[in-house]
Amino acid sequence: MFLQITGYMTLIGLTLYLGLRPVSGRYFVDMATYYNYFQNYSLGAHVTSSKDVVFHYFMKFSSHFMTAHGFFLLMDIIYIYPLYLFSKKYFKQYWYYSFLVLIVSFSFYSYGTNGIRNGAATSLFVLGLCFPENKIKTGICFITAALFHKSLTLPIGAYLLTLMYNNPKTYLIAWLAAIPVSLVAGSVFVSLFSSLGFDDRLAGYLTGQGNLDVPVYTGFRWDFIFYSSFAVFAGWYFIIKKGFHDTFYFKILNIYLICNAFWILVIRAPFSNRFAYLSWFLMGIVIMYPILKQPLFKNHQLFISKIITVYFLFTFLMYFVYYN
């Protein structure tokens, strides 16, 4: 009962805290851009953007009957509530453990306040994973996610690939192989992917010509690979060492490995963190799923609490020590 009450208080409190934040381009950067779009739509402006047009029509539709603050609250409901639904569906009475790990993940706050369209799109993808028995609902969620942000075509493509081949050992080897390949020929992949017909914004992320708000870091990001390896190690450990077998978990892990391997190949791109997030949003699920589905350790509850504590501390140190 304590976990349930605490979980619902966290769900409601966090949604209101993020959704009712003040409009600020200084602290939340892209929020100011969305605010200007919303205000223009509320005054009757037409949708002129040709990129992620469904999101813009959704914003324009919302501007007819709610304020900008109401819209940002709605976006954070779309961002946070699917994480609760996923946790509730797969982990039942232990849903709060999963939900807690997801909201203390490294990129959670940034994509709830700054890159809100990308964050909402990834959560719609997670929502699609809640209906493995209903391909129509899954398809609707995935298509909506891609229409909100085109970058979601990568995890959607990875999902489709796992329907054809779902052996995690192969994808683990491929992830490991991507590191030396990127070290040797990373610039080749950056040039290749930037010339394959991506939209201008996505190509801008790869070439460093995008009008973005974040500092530009280039080079081989060993720190990001170290962070990404947590989920890779967890998947390897639970499947190979502990013998955990769950077809759905294999699928989640393989989607993570495919998307993260793609990011490793373009890791030298100035804004490769945008691609890293296309796998990172699944990291909490990859780490927590096996230990919440099956008692794999002695003092299992204590082990879960240790994992959550370490996961949170890493996020805390990354934000306030490493990047500060």
Coordinates of C-alpha atoms in Angstrom, one line a residue:
M1 CA 0.0 0.0 0.0
F2 CA 2.8 2.4 0.8
L3 CA 4.4 1.8 -2.6
Q4 CA 1.1 2.4 -4.4
I5 CA 0.3 5.7 -2.5
T6 CA 3.9 6.9 -3.0
G7 CA 3.8 6.0 -6.6
Y8 CA 0.5 7.9 -7.4
M9 CA 1.8 10.9 -5.4
T10 CA 5.0 10.9 -7.5
L11 CA 3.1 10.5 -10.7
I12 CA 0.7 13.4 -10.0
G13 CA 3.3 15.6 -8.3
L14 CA 5.9 15.2 -11.1
T15 CA 3.4 15.8 -13.9
L16 CA 2.2 19.0 -12.3
Y17 CA 5.7 20.1 -11.4
L18 CA 7.0 19.8 -14.9
G19 CA 3.8 20.7 -16.7
L20 CA 3.2 24.0 -14.8
R21 CA 6.8 25.3 -14.9
P22 CA 7.2 28.9 -16.0
V23 CA 7.7 29.6 -19.7
S24 CA 11.5 30.3 -20.1
G25 CA 13.9 30.2 -23.0
R26 CA 16.8 30.7 -20.6
Y27 CA 16.2 27.6 -18.5
F28 CA 14.2 25.4 -20.8
V29 CA 15.5 26.7 -24.2
D30 CA 13.2 25.0 -26.8
M31 CA 10.2 25.8 -24.6
A32 CA 10.3 29.4 -25.8
T33 CA 10.2 28.3 -29.4
Y34 CA 7.1 26.1 -28.7
Y35 CA 5.5 28.9 -26.8
N36 CA 5.9 31.3 -29.7
Y37 CA 4.4 28.7 -32.1
F38 CA 1.5 28.2 -29.7
Q39 CA 0.8 31.9 -29.3
N40 CA 0.9 32.5 -33.1
Y41 CA -1.5 29.6 -33.6
S42 CA -3.9 30.9 -31.0
L43 CA -4.0 34.2 -32.9
G44 CA -5.0 32.4 -36.1
A45 CA -1.7 31.7 -37.8
H46 CA -1.6 28.9 -40.3
V47 CA 0.7 25.8 -40.0
T48 CA 3.5 26.5 -42.4
S49 CA 6.0 23.9 -41.1
S50 CA 6.6 20.9 -43.4
K51 CA 8.5 19.0 -40.6
D52 CA 6.6 16.9 -38.1
V53 CA 3.5 18.5 -39.4
V54 CA 1.1 16.4 -37.2
F55 CA 2.6 17.8 -34.1
H56 CA 2.1 21.4 -35.4
Y57 CA -1.5 20.7 -36.2
F58 CA -1.9 19.1 -32.8
M59 CA -0.5 22.3 -31.2
K60 CA -2.8 24.5 -33.4
F61 CA -5.8 22.4 -32.4
S62 CA -4.9 22.7 -28.7
S63 CA -4.5 26.5 -29.0
H64 CA -8.3 26.8 -29.7
F65 CA -9.3 25.8 -26.3
M66 CA -6.4 26.0 -23.8
T67 CA -3.7 28.3 -22.8
A68 CA 0.1 27.8 -23.4
H69 CA 0.5 26.5 -19.8
G70 CA -2.3 24.1 -20.4
F71 CA -0.6 22.8 -23.5
F72 CA 2.7 22.3 -21.8
L73 CA 0.9 20.4 -19.0
L74 CA -0.8 18.3 -21.7
M75 CA 2.6 17.5 -23.3
D76 CA 4.0 16.4 -20.0
I77 CA 1.0 14.2 -19.4
I78 CA 1.7 12.6 -22.8
Y79 CA 5.4 12.3 -21.7
I80 CA 4.9 10.8 -18.3
Y81 CA 1.6 8.9 -18.2
P82 CA 2.7 6.2 -20.8
L83 CA 5.7 5.4 -18.5
Y84 CA 3.3 4.7 -15.7
L85 CA 1.0 2.6 -18.0
F86 CA 4.0 0.5 -19.2
S87 CA 5.2 0.0 -15.6
K88 CA 1.7 -0.9 -14.4
K89 CA 1.1 -3.4 -17.2
Y90 CA 4.3 -5.3 -16.9
F91 CA 5.2 -5.1 -13.2
K92 CA 1.8 -5.0 -11.5
Q93 CA 2.2 -4.2 -7.7
Y94 CA 5.9 -3.4 -8.3
W95 CA 5.2 -0.7 -10.9
Y96 CA 6.6 2.1 -8.8
Y97 CA 10.1 0.6 -9.0
S98 CA 10.1 0.7 -12.7
F99 CA 8.5 4.2 -12.9
L100 CA 11.0 5.6 -10.4
V101 CA 13.9 4.4 -12.5
L102 CA 12.5 5.8 -15.6
I103 CA 12.0 9.3 -14.1
V104 CA 15.5 9.5 -12.5
S105 CA 17.1 8.5 -15.8
F106 CA 19.8 10.8 -17.1
S107 CA 17.8 12.4 -19.9
F108 CA 14.3 12.4 -18.4
Y109 CA 14.2 15.9 -17.1
S110 CA 15.8 17.5 -20.3
Y111 CA 13.2 15.9 -22.6
G112 CA 10.3 16.8 -20.3
T113 CA 11.2 20.5 -20.3
N114 CA 13.4 21.3 -23.3
G115 CA 13.1 18.7 -26.1
I116 CA 9.5 18.1 -25.3
R117 CA 8.4 16.9 -28.7
N118 CA 11.1 14.3 -28.9
G119 CA 10.3 13.2 -25.3
A120 CA 6.6 12.9 -26.0
A121 CA 7.4 10.9 -29.2
T122 CA 9.5 8.4 -27.3
S123 CA 6.8 8.0 -24.7
L124 CA 4.2 7.3 -27.4
F125 CA 6.6 4.6 -28.6
V126 CA 6.7 3.1 -25.0
L127 CA 2.9 3.3 -25.1
G128 CA 2.9 1.2 -28.2
L129 CA 4.9 -1.5 -26.4
C130 CA 2.0 -1.8 -23.9
F131 CA -0.1 -3.6 -26.5
P132 CA 1.9 -6.6 -27.8
E133 CA -1.3 -8.5 -28.4
N134 CA -2.9 -5.7 -30.4
K135 CA -0.9 -4.8 -33.5
I136 CA -3.4 -2.1 -34.5
K137 CA -3.0 -0.2 -31.3
T138 CA 0.8 -0.6 -31.4
G139 CA 0.8 0.6 -35.0
I140 CA -1.2 3.7 -34.2
C141 CA 1.1 4.6 -31.3
F142 CA 4.2 4.1 -33.4
I143 CA 2.9 6.1 -36.4
T144 CA 1.8 8.9 -34.1
A145 CA 5.3 8.9 -32.4
A146 CA 7.0 9.2 -35.8
L147 CA 4.6 12.0 -36.9
F148 CA 5.5 13.8 -33.7
H149 CA 9.2 13.4 -34.3
K150 CA 10.7 11.7 -37.4
S151 CA 13.7 10.4 -35.4
L152 CA 11.4 7.7 -33.9
T153 CA 11.6 5.9 -37.2
L154 CA 14.9 4.5 -35.9
P155 CA 13.5 2.6 -32.9
I156 CA 10.4 1.7 -34.9
G157 CA 12.6 0.2 -37.6
A158 CA 14.6 -1.6 -34.8
Y159 CA 11.3 -3.0 -33.5
L160 CA 10.3 -4.3 -36.9
L161 CA 13.7 -5.9 -37.3
T162 CA 13.2 -7.8 -34.0
L163 CA 10.0 -9.2 -35.3
M164 CA 12.1 -11.0 -38.0
Y165 CA 15.1 -11.8 -35.9
N166 CA 15.2 -11.6 -32.1
N167 CA 18.4 -13.2 -30.9
P168 CA 20.1 -10.9 -28.3
K169 CA 23.5 -12.6 -28.6
T170 CA 23.8 -11.5 -32.2
Y171 CA 22.8 -7.9 -31.3
L172 CA 25.2 -7.9 -28.4
I173 CA 28.1 -8.8 -30.7
A174 CA 27.0 -6.2 -33.2
W175 CA 27.0 -3.5 -30.5
L176 CA 30.5 -4.5 -29.5
A177 CA 31.6 -4.5 -33.1
A178 CA 30.2 -1.0 -33.6
I179 CA 32.8 0.5 -31.2
P180 CA 36.0 -0.4 -33.2
V181 CA 34.2 0.2 -36.5
S182 CA 33.3 3.7 -35.3
L183 CA 36.9 4.3 -34.1
V184 CA 38.3 3.4 -37.5
A185 CA 35.6 4.8 -39.9
G186 CA 33.3 6.9 -37.8
S187 CA 33.6 10.0 -40.0
V188 CA 32.6 7.9 -43.0
F189 CA 29.3 6.9 -41.3
V190 CA 28.6 10.5 -40.3
S191 CA 29.0 11.6 -44.0
L192 CA 27.0 8.6 -45.2
F193 CA 24.0 9.0 -43.0
S194 CA 23.9 12.8 -43.4
S195 CA 23.5 12.2 -47.2
L196 CA 20.8 9.6 -47.2
G197 CA 17.9 12.0 -47.5
F198 CA 17.2 12.7 -43.8
D199 CA 15.2 15.9 -43.2
D200 CA 17.3 19.1 -42.8
R201 CA 17.1 19.1 -39.0
L202 CA 18.3 15.6 -38.7
A203 CA 21.1 16.2 -41.2
G204 CA 22.0 19.3 -39.2
Y205 CA 22.5 17.2 -36.1
L206 CA 25.0 15.0 -38.0
T207 CA 26.9 17.8 -39.6
G208 CA 26.8 20.4 -36.8
Q209 CA 24.8 22.9 -38.8
G210 CA 21.6 22.7 -36.9
N211 CA 20.4 25.8 -35.0
L212 CA 20.5 24.1 -31.6
D213 CA 20.8 25.3 -28.1
V214 CA 23.2 22.8 -26.5
P215 CA 27.0 23.0 -26.3
V216 CA 28.7 21.3 -29.2
Y217 CA 30.8 18.3 -28.2
T218 CA 32.7 16.4 -30.8
G219 CA 35.0 13.5 -30.8
F220 CA 34.6 9.9 -29.6
R221 CA 32.4 10.1 -26.5
W222 CA 33.8 7.5 -24.2
D223 CA 31.7 8.9 -21.3
F224 CA 28.5 8.3 -23.3
I225 CA 29.6 4.8 -24.2
F226 CA 30.3 4.1 -20.6
Y227 CA 26.8 5.3 -19.7
S228 CA 25.3 3.3 -22.5
S229 CA 27.1 0.1 -21.5
F230 CA 25.2 -0.1 -18.2
A231 CA 22.1 -1.4 -20.1
V232 CA 24.3 -3.6 -22.3
F233 CA 26.0 -5.2 -19.4
A234 CA 22.6 -5.7 -17.6
G235 CA 21.2 -7.4 -20.7
W236 CA 24.2 -9.7 -21.0
Y237 CA 24.3 -10.5 -17.3
F238 CA 20.6 -11.3 -17.0
I239 CA 20.4 -13.4 -20.2
I240 CA 23.8 -15.1 -20.4
K241 CA 24.7 -15.4 -16.7
K242 CA 21.3 -15.7 -15.0
G243 CA 19.5 -17.5 -17.8
F244 CA 16.6 -15.1 -17.9
H245 CA 14.4 -15.9 -20.9
D246 CA 11.6 -13.6 -21.9
T247 CA 10.9 -12.9 -25.6
F248 CA 9.5 -9.5 -24.9
Y249 CA 12.6 -8.5 -22.9
F250 CA 14.8 -9.8 -25.8
K251 CA 12.9 -7.4 -28.0
I252 CA 13.3 -4.4 -25.7
L253 CA 17.0 -5.1 -25.3
N254 CA 17.6 -5.6 -29.0
I255 CA 15.8 -2.3 -29.9
Y256 CA 18.2 -0.6 -27.4
L257 CA 21.2 -2.3 -28.9
I258 CA 20.3 -1.5 -32.5
C259 CA 19.6 2.2 -31.7
N260 CA 22.6 2.6 -29.5
A261 CA 24.9 0.9 -32.1
F262 CA 23.6 3.4 -34.7
W263 CA 24.5 6.2 -32.4
I264 CA 28.0 4.8 -31.8
L265 CA 28.6 4.8 -35.6
V266 CA 27.8 8.5 -35.8
I267 CA 29.2 9.4 -32.4
R268 CA 31.6 12.0 -33.7
A269 CA 28.7 14.1 -34.9
P270 CA 28.4 17.4 -32.9
F271 CA 24.9 16.6 -31.7
S272 CA 25.1 12.9 -31.4
N273 CA 23.4 13.0 -28.0
R274 CA 20.2 13.5 -29.9
F275 CA 20.7 10.0 -31.4
A276 CA 21.9 8.6 -28.1
Y277 CA 18.5 9.4 -26.5
L278 CA 16.8 7.2 -29.1
S279 CA 18.2 4.3 -27.0
W280 CA 18.6 5.9 -23.6
F281 CA 14.9 6.3 -23.1
L282 CA 14.7 2.5 -22.9
M283 CA 17.7 2.1 -20.5
G284 CA 15.6 1.9 -17.3
I285 CA 13.4 -0.7 -18.7
V286 CA 16.3 -2.8 -19.9
I287 CA 17.9 -2.7 -16.4
M288 CA 14.8 -3.2 -14.3
Y289 CA 12.6 -5.6 -16.3
P290 CA 14.3 -8.9 -15.4
I291 CA 14.6 -8.2 -11.6
L292 CA 11.0 -7.1 -11.4
K293 CA 9.6 -10.1 -13.3
Q294 CA 11.6 -12.8 -11.6
P295 CA 13.4 -13.2 -8.2
L296 CA 17.0 -13.6 -9.5
F297 CA 18.8 -12.9 -6.3
K298 CA 18.8 -13.5 -2.6
N299 CA 17.3 -10.6 -0.6
H300 CA 15.7 -9.6 -3.9
Q301 CA 14.0 -6.4 -2.5
L302 CA 17.3 -5.2 -1.1
F303 CA 19.0 -5.8 -4.4
I304 CA 16.3 -3.8 -6.2
S305 CA 16.7 -0.9 -3.8
K306 CA 20.5 -0.9 -4.4
I307 CA 20.0 -0.8 -8.2
I308 CA 17.7 2.1 -7.9
T309 CA 20.0 4.0 -5.6
V310 CA 23.0 3.5 -7.8
Y311 CA 21.1 4.5 -10.9
F312 CA 19.9 7.7 -9.3
L313 CA 23.3 8.5 -7.9
F314 CA 24.9 8.2 -11.3
T315 CA 22.3 10.6 -12.8
F316 CA 23.0 13.0 -9.9
L317 CA 26.7 12.9 -10.4
M318 CA 26.4 13.3 -14.1
Y319 CA 24.3 16.4 -13.7
F320 CA 25.9 18.2 -10.8
V321 CA 29.5 17.0 -10.8
Y322 CA 30.6 15.8 -14.3
Y323 CA 28.7 18.3 -16.5
N324 CA 28.8 21.1 -14.0

